[in-house]
mmCIF file of C-alpha atoms in Angstrom:
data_model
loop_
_atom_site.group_PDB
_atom_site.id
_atom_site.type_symbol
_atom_site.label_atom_id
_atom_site.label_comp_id
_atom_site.label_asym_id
_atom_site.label_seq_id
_atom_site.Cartn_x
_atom_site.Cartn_y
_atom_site.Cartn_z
ATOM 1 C CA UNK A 1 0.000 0.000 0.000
ATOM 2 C CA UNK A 2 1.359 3.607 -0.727
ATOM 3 C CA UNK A 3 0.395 5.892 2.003
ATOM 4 C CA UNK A 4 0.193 9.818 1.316
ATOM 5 C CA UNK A 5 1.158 12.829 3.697
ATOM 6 C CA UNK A 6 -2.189 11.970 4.967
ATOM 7 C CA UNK A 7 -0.939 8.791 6.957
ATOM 8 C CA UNK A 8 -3.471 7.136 5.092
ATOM 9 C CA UNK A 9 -4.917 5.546 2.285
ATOM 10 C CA UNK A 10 -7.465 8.474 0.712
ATOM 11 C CA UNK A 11 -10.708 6.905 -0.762
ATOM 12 C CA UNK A 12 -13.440 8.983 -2.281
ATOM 13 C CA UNK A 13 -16.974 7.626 -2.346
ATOM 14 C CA UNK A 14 -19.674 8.213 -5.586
ATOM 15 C CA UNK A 15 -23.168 7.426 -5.861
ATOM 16 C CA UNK A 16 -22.488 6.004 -9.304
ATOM 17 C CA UNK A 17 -23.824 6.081 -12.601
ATOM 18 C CA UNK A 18 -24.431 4.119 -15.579
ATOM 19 C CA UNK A 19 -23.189 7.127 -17.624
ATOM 20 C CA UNK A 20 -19.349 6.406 -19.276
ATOM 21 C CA UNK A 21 -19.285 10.421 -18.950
ATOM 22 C CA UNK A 22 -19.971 10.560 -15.233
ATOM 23 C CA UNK A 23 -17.833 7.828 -14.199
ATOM 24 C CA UNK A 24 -15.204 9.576 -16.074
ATOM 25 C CA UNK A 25 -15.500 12.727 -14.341
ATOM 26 C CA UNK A 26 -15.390 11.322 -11.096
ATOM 27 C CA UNK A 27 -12.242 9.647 -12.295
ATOM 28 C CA UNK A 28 -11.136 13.013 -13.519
ATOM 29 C CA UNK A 29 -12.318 14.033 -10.129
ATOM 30 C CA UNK A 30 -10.036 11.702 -7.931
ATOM 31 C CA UNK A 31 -7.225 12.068 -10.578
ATOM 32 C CA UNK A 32 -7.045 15.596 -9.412
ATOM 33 C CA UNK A 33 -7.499 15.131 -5.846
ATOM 34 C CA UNK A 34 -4.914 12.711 -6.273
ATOM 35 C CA UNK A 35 -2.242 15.144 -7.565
ATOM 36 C CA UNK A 36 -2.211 17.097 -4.475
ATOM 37 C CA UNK A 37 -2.491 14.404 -1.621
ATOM 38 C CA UNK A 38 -1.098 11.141 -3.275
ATOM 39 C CA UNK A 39 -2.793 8.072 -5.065
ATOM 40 C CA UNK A 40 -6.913 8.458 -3.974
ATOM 41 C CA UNK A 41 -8.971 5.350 -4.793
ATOM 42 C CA UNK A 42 -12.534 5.442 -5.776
ATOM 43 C CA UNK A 43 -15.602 3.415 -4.596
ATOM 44 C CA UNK A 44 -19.472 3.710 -5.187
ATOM 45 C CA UNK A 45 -22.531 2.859 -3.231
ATOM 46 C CA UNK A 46 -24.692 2.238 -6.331
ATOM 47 C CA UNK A 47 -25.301 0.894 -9.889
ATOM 48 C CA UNK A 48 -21.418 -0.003 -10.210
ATOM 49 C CA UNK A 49 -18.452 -0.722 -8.374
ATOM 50 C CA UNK A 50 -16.249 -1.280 -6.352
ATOM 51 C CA UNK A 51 -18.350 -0.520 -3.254
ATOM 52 C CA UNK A 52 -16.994 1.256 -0.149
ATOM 53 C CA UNK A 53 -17.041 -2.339 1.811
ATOM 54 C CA UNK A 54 -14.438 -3.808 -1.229
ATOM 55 C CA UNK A 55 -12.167 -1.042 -1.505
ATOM 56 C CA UNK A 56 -11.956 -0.666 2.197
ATOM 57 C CA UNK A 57 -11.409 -4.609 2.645
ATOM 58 C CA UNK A 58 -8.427 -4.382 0.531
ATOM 59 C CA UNK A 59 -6.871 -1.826 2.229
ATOM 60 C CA UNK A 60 -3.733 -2.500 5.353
ATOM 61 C CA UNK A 61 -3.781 0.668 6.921
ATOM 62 C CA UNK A 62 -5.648 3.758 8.015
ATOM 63 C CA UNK A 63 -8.269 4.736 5.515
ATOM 64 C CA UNK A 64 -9.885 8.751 5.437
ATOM 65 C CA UNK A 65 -13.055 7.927 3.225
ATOM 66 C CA UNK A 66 -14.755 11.396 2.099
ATOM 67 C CA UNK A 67 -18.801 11.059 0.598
ATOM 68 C CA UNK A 68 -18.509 12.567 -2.595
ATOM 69 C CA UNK A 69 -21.829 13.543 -1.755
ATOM 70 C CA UNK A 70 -24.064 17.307 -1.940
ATOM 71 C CA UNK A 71 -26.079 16.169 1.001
ATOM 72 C CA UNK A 72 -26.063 13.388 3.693
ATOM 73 C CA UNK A 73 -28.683 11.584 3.093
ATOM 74 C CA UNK A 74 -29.280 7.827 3.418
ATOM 75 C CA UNK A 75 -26.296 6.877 1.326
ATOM 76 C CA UNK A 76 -24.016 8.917 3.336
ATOM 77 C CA UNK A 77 -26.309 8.507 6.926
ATOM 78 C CA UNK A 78 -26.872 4.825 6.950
ATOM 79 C CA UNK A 79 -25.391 3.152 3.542
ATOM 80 C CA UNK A 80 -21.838 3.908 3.730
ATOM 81 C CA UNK A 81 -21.498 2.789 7.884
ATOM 82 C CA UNK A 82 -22.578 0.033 7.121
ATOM 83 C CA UNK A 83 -20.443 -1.028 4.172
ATOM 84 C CA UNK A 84 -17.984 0.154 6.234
ATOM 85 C CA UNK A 85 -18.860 -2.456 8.897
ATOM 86 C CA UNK A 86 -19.148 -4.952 6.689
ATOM 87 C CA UNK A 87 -15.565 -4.421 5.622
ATOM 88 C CA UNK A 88 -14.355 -5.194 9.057
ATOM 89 C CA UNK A 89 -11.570 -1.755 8.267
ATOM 90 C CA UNK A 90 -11.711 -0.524 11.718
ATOM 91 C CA UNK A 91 -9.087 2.310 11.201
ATOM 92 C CA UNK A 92 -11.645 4.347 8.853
ATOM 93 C CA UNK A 93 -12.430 7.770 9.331
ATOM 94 C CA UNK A 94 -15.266 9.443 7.239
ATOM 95 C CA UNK A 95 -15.508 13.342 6.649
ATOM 96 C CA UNK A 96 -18.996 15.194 6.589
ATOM 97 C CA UNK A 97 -20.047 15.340 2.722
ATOM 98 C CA UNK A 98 -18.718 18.102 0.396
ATOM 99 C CA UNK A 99 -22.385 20.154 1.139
ATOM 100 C CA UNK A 100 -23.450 22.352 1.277
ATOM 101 C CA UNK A 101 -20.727 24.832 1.199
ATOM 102 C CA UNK A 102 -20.008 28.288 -0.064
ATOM 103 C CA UNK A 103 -17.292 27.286 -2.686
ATOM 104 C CA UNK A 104 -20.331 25.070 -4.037
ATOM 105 C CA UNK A 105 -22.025 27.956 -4.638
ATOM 106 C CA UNK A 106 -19.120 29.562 -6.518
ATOM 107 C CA UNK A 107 -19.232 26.537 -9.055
ATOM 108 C CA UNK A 108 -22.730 27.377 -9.708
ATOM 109 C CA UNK A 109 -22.808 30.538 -10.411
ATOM 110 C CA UNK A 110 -20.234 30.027 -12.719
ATOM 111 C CA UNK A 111 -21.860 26.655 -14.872
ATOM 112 C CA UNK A 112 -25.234 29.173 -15.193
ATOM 113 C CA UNK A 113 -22.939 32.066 -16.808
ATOM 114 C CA UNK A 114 -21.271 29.296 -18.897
ATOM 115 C CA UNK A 115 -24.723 28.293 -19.610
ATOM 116 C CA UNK A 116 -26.108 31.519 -20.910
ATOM 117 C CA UNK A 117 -27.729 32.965 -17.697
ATOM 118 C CA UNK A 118 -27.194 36.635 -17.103
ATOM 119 C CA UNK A 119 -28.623 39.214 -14.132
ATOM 120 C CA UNK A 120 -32.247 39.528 -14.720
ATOM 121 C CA UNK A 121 -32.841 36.220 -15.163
ATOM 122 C CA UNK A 122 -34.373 33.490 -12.590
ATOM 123 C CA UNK A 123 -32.693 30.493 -11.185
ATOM 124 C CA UNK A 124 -33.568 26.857 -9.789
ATOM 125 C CA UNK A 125 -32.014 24.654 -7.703
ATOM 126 C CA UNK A 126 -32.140 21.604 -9.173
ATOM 127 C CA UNK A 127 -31.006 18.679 -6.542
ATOM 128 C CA UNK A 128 -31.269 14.892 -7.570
ATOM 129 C CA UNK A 129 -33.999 14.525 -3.823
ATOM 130 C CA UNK A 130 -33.737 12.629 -0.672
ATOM 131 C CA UNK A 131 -36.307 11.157 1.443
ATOM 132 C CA UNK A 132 -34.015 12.125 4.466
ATOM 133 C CA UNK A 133 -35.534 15.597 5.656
ATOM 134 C CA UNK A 134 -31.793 16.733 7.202
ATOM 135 C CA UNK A 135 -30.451 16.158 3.303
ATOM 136 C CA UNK A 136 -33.277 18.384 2.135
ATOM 137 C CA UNK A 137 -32.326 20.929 4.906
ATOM 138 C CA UNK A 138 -28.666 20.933 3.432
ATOM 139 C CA UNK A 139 -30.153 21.734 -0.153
ATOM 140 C CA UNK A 140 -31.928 24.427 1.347
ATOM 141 C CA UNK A 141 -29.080 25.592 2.874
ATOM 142 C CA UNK A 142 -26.994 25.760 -0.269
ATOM 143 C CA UNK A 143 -29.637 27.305 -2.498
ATOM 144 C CA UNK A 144 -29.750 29.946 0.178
ATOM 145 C CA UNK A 145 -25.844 30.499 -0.229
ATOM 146 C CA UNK A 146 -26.276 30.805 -4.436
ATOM 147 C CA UNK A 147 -29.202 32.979 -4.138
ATOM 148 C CA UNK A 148 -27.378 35.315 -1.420
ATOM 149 C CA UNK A 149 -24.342 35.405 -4.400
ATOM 150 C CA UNK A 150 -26.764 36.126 -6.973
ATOM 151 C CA UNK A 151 -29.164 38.684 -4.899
ATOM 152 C CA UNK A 152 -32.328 36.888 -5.489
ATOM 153 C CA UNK A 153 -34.688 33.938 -4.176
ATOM 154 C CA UNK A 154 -33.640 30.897 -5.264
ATOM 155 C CA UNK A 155 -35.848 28.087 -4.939
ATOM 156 C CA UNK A 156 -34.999 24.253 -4.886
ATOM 157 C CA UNK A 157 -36.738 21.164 -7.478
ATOM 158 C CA UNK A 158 -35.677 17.983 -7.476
ATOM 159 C CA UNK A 159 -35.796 14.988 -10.103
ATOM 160 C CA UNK A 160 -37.058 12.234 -8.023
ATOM 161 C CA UNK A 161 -38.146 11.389 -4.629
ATOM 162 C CA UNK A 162 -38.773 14.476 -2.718
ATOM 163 C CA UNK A 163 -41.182 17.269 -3.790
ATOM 164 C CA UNK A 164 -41.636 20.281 -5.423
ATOM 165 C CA UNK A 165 -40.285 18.533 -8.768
ATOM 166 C CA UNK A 166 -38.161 20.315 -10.610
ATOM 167 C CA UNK A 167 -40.341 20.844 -14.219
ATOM 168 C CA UNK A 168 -43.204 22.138 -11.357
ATOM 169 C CA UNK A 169 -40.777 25.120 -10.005
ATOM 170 C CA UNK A 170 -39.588 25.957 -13.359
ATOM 171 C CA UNK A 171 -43.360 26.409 -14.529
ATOM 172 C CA UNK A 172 -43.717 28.617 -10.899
ATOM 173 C CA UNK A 173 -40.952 30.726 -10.897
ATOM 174 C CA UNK A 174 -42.069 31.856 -14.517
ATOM 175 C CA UNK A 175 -44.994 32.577 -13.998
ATOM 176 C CA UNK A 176 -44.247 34.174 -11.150
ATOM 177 C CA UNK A 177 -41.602 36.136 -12.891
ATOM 178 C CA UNK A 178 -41.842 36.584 -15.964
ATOM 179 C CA UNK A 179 -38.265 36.145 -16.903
ATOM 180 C CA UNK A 180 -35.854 33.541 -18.063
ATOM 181 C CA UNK A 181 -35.487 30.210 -16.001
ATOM 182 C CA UNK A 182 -32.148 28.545 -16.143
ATOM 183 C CA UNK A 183 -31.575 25.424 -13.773
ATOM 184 C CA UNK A 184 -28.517 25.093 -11.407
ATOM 185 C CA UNK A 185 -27.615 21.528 -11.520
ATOM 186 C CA UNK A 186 -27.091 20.921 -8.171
ATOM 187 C CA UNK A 187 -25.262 17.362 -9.384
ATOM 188 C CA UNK A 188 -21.548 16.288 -9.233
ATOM 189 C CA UNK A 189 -21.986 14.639 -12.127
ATOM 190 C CA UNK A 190 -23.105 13.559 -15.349
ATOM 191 C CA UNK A 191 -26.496 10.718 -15.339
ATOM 192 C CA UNK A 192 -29.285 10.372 -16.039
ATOM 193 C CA UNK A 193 -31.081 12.720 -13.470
ATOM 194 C CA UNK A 194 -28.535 15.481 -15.295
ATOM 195 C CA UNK A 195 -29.942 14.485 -18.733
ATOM 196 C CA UNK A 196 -33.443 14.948 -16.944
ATOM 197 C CA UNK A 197 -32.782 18.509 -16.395
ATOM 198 C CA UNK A 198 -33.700 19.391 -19.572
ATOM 199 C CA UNK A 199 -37.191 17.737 -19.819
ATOM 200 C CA UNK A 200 -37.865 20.807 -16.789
ATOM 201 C CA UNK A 201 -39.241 23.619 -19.513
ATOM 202 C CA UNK A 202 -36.108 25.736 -18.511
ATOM 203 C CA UNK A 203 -34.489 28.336 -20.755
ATOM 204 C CA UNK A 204 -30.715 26.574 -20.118
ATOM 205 C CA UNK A 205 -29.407 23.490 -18.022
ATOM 206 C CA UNK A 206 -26.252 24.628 -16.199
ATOM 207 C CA UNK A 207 -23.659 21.539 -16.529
ATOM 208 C CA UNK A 208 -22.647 18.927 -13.128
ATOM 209 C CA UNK A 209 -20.029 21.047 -10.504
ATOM 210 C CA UNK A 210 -17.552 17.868 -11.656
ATOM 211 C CA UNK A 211 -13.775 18.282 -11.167
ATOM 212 C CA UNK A 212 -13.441 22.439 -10.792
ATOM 213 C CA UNK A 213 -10.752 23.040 -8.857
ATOM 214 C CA UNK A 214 -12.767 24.382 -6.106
ATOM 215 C CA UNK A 215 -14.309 21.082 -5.993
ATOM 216 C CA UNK A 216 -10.615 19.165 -6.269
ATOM 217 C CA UNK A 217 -9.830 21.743 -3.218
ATOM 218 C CA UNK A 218 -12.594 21.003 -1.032
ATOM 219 C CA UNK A 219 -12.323 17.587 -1.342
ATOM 220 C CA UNK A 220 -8.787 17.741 -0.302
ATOM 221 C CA UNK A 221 -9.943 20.598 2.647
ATOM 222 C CA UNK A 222 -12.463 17.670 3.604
ATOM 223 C CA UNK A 223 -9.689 14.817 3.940
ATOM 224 C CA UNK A 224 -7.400 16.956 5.936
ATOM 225 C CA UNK A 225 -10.383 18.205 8.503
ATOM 226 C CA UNK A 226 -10.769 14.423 9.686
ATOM 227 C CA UNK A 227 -8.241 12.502 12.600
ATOM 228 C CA UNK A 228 -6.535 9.941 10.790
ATOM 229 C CA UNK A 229 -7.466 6.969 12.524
ATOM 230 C CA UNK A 230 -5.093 4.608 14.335
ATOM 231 C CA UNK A 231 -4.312 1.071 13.993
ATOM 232 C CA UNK A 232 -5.726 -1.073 16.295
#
């Protein structure tokens, strides 16, 4: 095993997708990451692997595992403890997820000017949903953050699961507005809930946060905030 200044072996943790594109960004993701603190390994909790509970098994030493995650919901909450259980790795630490945070917000405010939004016009939140009512309460939070940066309301949709639905706020704001609706994509990165963005009636689908630097740096901020944990 090669250990980094870290003391221990780095391992980032997906959702997953079954999109070639978003498996390659969080590759491109870790890649990065992987530049500043030393080799990072990558597991998912869904649709592909390797899961958290395999990479962890095959690990010798201390492991810092950080949810690649916007929210902690049930994947972050209950699924990853207990793949980490079922690895038997006792010397894991795990990091809070990477939201919501402020440089989040910087990412999306830039992906809606890449995306043709300008002052004047109206944004959404657009978050993939939880049933978990704290991991709502984090996308709240982090629409808050983007709409104090932009210096309007900003309210949240999401693809599946939880309610309003995204196509439904679109419609709202609207007609509530009158203006232009573009849709922050509150999604690290590309699948299928992305590519269901742009069934929402919007006037322009800002793209996934993926591997920005701010992102690369707050995964590496998140790895260094946790104790690495000791042998036992």
């Amino acid at each position: 095993m090669t250990f980094n200044h870290l003391g221990a072996q780095p391992i980032l943790v997906a959702h997953g997708t079954r999109s070639q594109h978003g498996v390659e960004m969080i590759a491109e993701l870790a890649g990065k990451v992987s530049a500043q603190i030393g080799p990072t390994r990558v597991a998912f909790v869904d649709v592909l692997g390797p899961s958290p509970s395999e990479v962890l098994s095959g690990v010798d030493g201390p492991a810092v595992v950080v949810p690649a995650f916007l929210a902690e919901g049930y994947h972050v909450r209950q699924d990853l403890p207990e793949h980490i259980v079922a690895s038997g790795h006792q010397a894991t630490s795990v990091s809070r997820a990477l939201g919501p945070d402020p440089e989040l917000a910087r990412v999306l405010a830039q992906r809606l000017t890449e995306c043709g939004w300008r002052r004047g016009d109206s944004v959404v939140l657009a978050a993939a949903g939880s049933s978990d009512s704290y991991a709502l309460g984090q996308v709240r939070r982090e629409a808050n953050l983007l709409g104090s940066m932009l210096g309007e309301r900003v309210p949240v949709g999401y693809v599946a699961t939880a309610q309003p639905r995204i196509a439904d706020v679109v419609a709202e704001t609207r007609a509530r507005t009158g203006r232009r609706v573009f849709v922050a994509s509150y999604l690290l990165a590309h699948g299928l809930f992305h590519d269901r963005l742009f069934e929402a009636g919007a006037d322009g689908v800002s793209a996934p946060l993926g591997a920005d630097p701010r992102v690369v740096n707050l995964v590496v901020r998140r790895m260094r905030s946790v104790r690495v944990p000791a042998l036992r």
